[in-house]
mmCIF file of C-alpha atoms in Angstrom:
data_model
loop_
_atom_site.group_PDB
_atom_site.id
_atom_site.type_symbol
_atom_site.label_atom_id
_atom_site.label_comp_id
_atom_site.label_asym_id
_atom_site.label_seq_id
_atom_site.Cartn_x
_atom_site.Cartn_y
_atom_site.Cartn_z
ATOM 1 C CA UNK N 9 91.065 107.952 77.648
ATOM 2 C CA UNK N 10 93.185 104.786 78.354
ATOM 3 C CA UNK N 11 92.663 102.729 81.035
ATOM 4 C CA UNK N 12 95.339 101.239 83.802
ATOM 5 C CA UNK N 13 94.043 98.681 86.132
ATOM 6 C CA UNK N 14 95.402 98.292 89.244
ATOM 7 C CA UNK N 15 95.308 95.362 91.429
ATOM 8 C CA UNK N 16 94.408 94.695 94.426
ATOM 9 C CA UNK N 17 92.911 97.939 95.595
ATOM 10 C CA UNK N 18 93.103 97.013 99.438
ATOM 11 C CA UNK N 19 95.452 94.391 100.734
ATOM 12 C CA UNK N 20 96.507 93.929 104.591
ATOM 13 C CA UNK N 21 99.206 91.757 105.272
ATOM 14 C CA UNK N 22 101.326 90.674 108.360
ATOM 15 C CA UNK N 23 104.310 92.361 109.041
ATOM 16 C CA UNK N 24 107.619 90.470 107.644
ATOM 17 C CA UNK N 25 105.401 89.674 104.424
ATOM 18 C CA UNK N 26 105.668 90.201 100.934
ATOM 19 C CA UNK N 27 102.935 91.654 98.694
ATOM 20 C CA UNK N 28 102.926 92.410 94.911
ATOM 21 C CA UNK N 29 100.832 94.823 93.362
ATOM 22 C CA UNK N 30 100.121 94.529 89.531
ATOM 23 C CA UNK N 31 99.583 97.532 87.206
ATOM 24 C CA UNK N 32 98.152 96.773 83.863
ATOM 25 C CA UNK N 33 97.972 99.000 80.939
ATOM 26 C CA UNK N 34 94.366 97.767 79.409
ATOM 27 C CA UNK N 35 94.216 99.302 75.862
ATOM 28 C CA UNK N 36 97.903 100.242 75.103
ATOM 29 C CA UNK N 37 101.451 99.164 74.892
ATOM 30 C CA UNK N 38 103.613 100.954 78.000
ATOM 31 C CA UNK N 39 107.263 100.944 77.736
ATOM 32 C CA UNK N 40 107.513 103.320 81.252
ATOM 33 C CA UNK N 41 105.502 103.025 84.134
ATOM 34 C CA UNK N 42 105.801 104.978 87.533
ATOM 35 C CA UNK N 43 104.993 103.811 90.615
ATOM 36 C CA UNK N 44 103.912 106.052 93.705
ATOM 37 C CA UNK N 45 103.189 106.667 96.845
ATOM 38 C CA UNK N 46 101.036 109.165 98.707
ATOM 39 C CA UNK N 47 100.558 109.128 102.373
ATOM 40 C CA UNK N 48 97.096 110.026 103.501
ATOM 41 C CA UNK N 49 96.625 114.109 102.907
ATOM 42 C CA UNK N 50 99.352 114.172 100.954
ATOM 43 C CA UNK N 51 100.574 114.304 97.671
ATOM 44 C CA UNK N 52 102.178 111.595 95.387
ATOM 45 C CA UNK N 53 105.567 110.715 95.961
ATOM 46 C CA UNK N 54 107.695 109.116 92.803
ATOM 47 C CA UNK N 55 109.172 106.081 94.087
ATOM 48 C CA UNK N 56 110.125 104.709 90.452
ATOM 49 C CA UNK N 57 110.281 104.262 86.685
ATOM 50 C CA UNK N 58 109.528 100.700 85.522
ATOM 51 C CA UNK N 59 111.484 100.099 82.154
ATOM 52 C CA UNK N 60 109.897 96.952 80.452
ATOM 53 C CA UNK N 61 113.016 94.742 79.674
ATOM 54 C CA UNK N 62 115.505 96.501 81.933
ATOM 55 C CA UNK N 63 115.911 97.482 85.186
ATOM 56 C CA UNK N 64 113.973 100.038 87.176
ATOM 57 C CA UNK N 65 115.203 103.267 88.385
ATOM 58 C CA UNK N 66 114.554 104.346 91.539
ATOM 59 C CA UNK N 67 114.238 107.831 93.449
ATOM 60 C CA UNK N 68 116.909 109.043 95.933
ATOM 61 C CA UNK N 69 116.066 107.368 99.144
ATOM 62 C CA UNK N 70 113.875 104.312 97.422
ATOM 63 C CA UNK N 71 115.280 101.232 98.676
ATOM 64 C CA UNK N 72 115.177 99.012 95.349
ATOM 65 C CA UNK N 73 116.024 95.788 97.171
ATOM 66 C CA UNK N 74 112.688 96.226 99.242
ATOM 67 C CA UNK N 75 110.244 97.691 96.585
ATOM 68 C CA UNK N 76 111.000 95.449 93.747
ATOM 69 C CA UNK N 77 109.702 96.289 90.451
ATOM 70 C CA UNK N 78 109.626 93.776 87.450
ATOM 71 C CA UNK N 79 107.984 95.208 84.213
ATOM 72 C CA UNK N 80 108.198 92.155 82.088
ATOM 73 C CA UNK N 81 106.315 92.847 79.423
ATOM 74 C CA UNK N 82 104.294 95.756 77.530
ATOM 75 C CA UNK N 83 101.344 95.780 79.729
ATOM 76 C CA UNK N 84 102.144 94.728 83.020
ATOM 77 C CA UNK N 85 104.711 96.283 86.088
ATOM 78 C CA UNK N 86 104.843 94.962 89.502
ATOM 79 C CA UNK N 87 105.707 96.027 92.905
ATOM 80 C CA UNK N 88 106.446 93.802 95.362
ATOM 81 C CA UNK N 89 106.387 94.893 99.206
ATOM 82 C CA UNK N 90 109.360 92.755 100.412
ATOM 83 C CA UNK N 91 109.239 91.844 104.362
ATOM 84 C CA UNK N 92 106.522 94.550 104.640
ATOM 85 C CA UNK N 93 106.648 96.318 108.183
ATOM 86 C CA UNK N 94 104.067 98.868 109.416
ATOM 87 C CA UNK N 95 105.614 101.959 108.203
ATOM 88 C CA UNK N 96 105.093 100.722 104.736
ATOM 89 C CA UNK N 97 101.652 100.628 104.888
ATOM 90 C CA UNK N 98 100.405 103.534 102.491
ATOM 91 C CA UNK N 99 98.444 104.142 99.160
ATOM 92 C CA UNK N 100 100.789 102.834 96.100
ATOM 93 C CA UNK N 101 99.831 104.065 92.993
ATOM 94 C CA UNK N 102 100.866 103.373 89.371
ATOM 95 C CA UNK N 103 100.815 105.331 85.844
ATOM 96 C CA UNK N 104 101.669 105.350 82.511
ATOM 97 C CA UNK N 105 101.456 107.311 79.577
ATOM 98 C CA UNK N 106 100.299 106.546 75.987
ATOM 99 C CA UNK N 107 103.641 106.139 74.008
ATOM 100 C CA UNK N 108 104.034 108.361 70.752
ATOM 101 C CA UNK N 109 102.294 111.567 72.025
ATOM 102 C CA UNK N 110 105.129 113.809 71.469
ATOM 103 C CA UNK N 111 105.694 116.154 74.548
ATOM 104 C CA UNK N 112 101.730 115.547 75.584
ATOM 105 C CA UNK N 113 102.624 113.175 78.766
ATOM 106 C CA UNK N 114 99.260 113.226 80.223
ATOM 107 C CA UNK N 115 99.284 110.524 82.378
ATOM 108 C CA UNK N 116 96.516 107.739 83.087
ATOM 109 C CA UNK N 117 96.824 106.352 86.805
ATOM 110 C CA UNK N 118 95.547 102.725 88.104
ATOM 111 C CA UNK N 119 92.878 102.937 91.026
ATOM 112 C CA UNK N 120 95.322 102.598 93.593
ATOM 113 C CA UNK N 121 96.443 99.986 96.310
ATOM 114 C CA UNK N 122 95.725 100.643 100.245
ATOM 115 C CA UNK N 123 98.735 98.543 101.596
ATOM 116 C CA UNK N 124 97.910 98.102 105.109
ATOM 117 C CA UNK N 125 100.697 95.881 107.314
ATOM 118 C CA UNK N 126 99.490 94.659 110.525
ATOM 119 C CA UNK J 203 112.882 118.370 96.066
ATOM 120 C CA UNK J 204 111.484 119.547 93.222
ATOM 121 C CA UNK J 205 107.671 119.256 94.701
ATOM 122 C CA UNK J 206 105.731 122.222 93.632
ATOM 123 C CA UNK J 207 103.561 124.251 96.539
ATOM 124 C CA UNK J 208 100.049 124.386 96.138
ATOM 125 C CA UNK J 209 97.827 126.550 98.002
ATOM 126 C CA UNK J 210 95.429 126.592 99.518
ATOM 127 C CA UNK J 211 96.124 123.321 101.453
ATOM 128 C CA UNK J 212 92.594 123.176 101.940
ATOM 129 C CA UNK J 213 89.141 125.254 100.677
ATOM 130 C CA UNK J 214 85.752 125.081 101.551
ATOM 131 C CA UNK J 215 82.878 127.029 99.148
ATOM 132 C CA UNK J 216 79.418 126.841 98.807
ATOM 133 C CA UNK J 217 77.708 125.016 96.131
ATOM 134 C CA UNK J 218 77.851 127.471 93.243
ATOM 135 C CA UNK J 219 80.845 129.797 94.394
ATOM 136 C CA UNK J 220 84.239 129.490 91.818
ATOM 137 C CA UNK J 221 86.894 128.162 93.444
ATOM 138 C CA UNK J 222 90.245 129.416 92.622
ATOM 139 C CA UNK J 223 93.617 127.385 93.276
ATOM 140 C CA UNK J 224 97.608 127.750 93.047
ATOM 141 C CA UNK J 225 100.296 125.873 92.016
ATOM 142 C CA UNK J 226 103.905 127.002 91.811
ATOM 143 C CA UNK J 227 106.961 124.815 90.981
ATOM 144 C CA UNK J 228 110.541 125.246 90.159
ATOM 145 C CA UNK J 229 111.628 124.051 87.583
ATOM 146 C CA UNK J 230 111.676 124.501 83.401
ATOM 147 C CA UNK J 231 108.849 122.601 82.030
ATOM 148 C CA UNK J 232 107.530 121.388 78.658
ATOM 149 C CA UNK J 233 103.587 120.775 80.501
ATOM 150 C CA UNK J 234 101.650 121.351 83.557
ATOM 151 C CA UNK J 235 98.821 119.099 84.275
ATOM 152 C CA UNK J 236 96.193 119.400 86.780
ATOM 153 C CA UNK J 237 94.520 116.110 88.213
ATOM 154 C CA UNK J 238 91.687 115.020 90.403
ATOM 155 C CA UNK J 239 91.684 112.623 93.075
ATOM 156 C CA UNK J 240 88.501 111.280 95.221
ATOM 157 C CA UNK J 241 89.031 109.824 98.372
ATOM 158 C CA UNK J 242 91.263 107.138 98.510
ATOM 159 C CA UNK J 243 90.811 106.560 94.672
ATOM 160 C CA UNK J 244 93.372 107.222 91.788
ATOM 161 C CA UNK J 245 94.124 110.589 90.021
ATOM 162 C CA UNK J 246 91.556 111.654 87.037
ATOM 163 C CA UNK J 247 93.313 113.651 84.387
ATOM 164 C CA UNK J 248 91.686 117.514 84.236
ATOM 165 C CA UNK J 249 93.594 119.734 81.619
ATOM 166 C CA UNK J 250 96.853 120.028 80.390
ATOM 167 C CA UNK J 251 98.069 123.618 79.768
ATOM 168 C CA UNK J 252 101.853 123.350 77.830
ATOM 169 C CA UNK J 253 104.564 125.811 78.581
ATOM 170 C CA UNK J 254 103.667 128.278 75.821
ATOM 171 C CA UNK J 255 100.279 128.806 76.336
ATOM 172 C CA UNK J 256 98.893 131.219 78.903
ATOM 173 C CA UNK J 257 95.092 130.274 79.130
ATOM 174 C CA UNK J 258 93.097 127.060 78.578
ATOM 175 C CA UNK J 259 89.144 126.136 78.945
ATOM 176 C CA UNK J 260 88.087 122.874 79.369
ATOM 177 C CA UNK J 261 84.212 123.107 80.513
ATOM 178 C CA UNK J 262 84.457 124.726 84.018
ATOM 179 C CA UNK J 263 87.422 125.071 84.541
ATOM 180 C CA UNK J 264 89.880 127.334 83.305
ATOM 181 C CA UNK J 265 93.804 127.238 83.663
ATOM 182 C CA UNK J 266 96.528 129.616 83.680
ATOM 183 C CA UNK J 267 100.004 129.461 83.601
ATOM 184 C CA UNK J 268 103.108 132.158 83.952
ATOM 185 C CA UNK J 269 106.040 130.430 83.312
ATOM 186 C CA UNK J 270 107.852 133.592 84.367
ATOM 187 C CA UNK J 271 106.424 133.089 87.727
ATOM 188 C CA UNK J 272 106.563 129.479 87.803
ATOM 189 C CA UNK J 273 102.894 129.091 88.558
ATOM 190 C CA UNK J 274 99.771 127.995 87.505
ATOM 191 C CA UNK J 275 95.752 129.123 88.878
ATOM 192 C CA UNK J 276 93.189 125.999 88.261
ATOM 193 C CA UNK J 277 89.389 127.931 88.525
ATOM 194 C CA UNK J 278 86.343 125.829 88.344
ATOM 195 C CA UNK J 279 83.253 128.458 88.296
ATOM 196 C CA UNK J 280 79.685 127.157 89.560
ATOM 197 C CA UNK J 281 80.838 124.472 91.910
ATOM 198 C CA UNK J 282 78.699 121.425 92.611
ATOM 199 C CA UNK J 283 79.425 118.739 95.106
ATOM 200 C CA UNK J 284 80.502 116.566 93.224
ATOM 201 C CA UNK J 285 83.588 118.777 92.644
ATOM 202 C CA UNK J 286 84.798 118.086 96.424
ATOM 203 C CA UNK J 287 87.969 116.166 95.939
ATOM 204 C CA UNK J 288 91.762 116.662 96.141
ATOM 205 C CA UNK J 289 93.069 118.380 93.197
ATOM 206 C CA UNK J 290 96.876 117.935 92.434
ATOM 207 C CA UNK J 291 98.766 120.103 89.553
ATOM 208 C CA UNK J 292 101.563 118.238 88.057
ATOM 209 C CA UNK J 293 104.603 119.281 85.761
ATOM 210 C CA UNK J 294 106.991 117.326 83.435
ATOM 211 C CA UNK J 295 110.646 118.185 82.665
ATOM 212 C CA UNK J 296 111.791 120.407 79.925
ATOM 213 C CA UNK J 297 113.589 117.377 77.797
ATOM 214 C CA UNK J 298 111.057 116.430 75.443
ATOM 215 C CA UNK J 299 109.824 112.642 76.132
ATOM 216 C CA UNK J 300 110.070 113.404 79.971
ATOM 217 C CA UNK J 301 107.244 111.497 81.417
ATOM 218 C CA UNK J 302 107.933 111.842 85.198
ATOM 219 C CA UNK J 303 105.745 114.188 86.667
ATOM 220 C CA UNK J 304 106.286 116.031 89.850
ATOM 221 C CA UNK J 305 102.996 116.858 91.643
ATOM 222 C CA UNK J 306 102.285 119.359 94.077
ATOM 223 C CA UNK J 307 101.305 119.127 97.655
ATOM 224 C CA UNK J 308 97.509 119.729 96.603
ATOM 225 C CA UNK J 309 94.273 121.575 97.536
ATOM 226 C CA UNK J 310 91.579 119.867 99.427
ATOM 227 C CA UNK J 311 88.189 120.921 98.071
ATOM 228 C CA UNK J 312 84.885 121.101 99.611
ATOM 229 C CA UNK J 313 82.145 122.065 98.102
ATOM 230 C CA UNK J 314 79.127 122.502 100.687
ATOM 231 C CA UNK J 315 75.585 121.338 98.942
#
C-alpha cells in the first residue's frame, strides 16, 4: 500500500513552545490530508483537512490560530503546536488517501507523533 | 457527533478463540473501513466493506455490514497474539469523493498466548 511518513514520532517540548509536525506522502501525490488526534484509550479525533494550495478547514471546536496547518505542496502538510501548554500534549496523527480511487477512500496513516509539553 | 459506538470497549480471548466485534454509526455512508492500531503506533488498514455489500473475507477476518441497522461485526477466527491491538471501524460520507472518515470509539483486543 502507500506509505505516509510522519515526523517526529516523539517530541517533548516546554510549555509556551511551538512544535511542527511534518506528514509526508512517500509514493503519491495528496491533494487532502487529515490531521488527528487521539487521546490515550481513545479513538481518533478529526481536527482538520489540509488542502494543498488553500487554506485548511478545521472541525467545530479546533482552534486554527493554535494548530496551524500549511500543506504547501503535493507531498507534505504540517502542524504546528503554537505556544504548546500541557493539555495539548497527545498523539497527533496524519492521513491521506490515494487520489483517483473513486469512492474507495481507504486511508494510509503516518506513524504518529507523541506530543508531550512539559 | 457523528462518532460511531463500538463495543466491546475492551475483549480478552485465548489464543485460538474468534473474536467478534461491533461497530454502529449514524450516518449514510458510501464505505466502512476497519483499521488496526498497536500501541502507540499509527492505524493499519484491515478491510473495506462498501455500502452495498453485506459480507467480505479478507484472510481471517470476515466483515459484515447492515446498513439498515447502521452497523458493522469485524470477526477474526483463530486468534494469535499478535492480533492484540486496538481495532477502530471507520466510515466515510455518502457524497462520493468524501474522504473524512469518522472512527469509532474502538475495541481493545487481547489475545492471551
Amino acid at each position: 500500500g502507500a506509505v505516509v511518513s510522519q515526523h517526529p514520532s516523539r517530541v517533548i517540548c516546554k510549555s509556551g513552545t511551538s512544535v511542527k509536525i511534518e506528514c509526508r506522502s512517500l509514493d503519491f501525490q495528496a491533494t487532502t490530508m487529515f490531521w488527528y488526534r487521539q487521546f490515550p484509550k481513545q479513538s481518533l479525533m478529526l481536527m482538520a483537512t489540509s488542502n494543498e494550495g488553500s487554506k485548511a478547514t478545521y472541525e467545530q471546536g479546533v482552534e486554527k490560530d493554535k494548530f496551524l496547518i500549511n500543506h504547501a505542496s503535493l507531498t507534505l502538510s504540517t502542524l504546528t503546536v503554537t505556544s504548546a501548554h500541557p493539555e495539548d500534549s497527545s498523539f497527533y496523527i496524519c492521513s491521506a488517501s490515494v487520489p483517483g480511487q473513486g469512492i474507495k477512500t481507504e486511508a494510509f496513516f503516518g506513524q504518529g507523533t507523541r506530543l508531550t509539553v512539559v | 457527533s457523528q462518532q460511531g459506538e463500538e463495543d466491546p470497549q475492551a475483549l480478552s480471548i485465548q489464543e485460538g478463540e474468534n473474536a467478534t466485534m461491533n461497530c454502529s454509526y449514524k450516518t449514510s455512508i458510501n464505505n466502512l473501513q476497519w483499521y488496526r492500531q498497536n500501541s502507540g503506533r499509527g492505524l493499519v488498514h484491515l478491510i473495506l466493506i462498501r455500502s452495498n455489500e453485506r459480507e467480505k473475507h479478507s484472510g481471517r477476518l470476515r466483515v459484515t455490514l447492515d446498513t439498515s441497522k447502521k452497523s458493522s461485526s469485524l470477526l477474526i477466527t483463530a486468534s494469535r497474539a499478535a492480533d492484540t491491538a486496538s481495532y477502530f471501524c471507520a466510515t466515510d460520507g455518502e457524497r462520493f469523493g468524501n474522504e473524512k472518515l469518522t472512527f469509532g470509539t474502538g475495541t481493545r483486543l487481547t489475545i492471551i498466548p
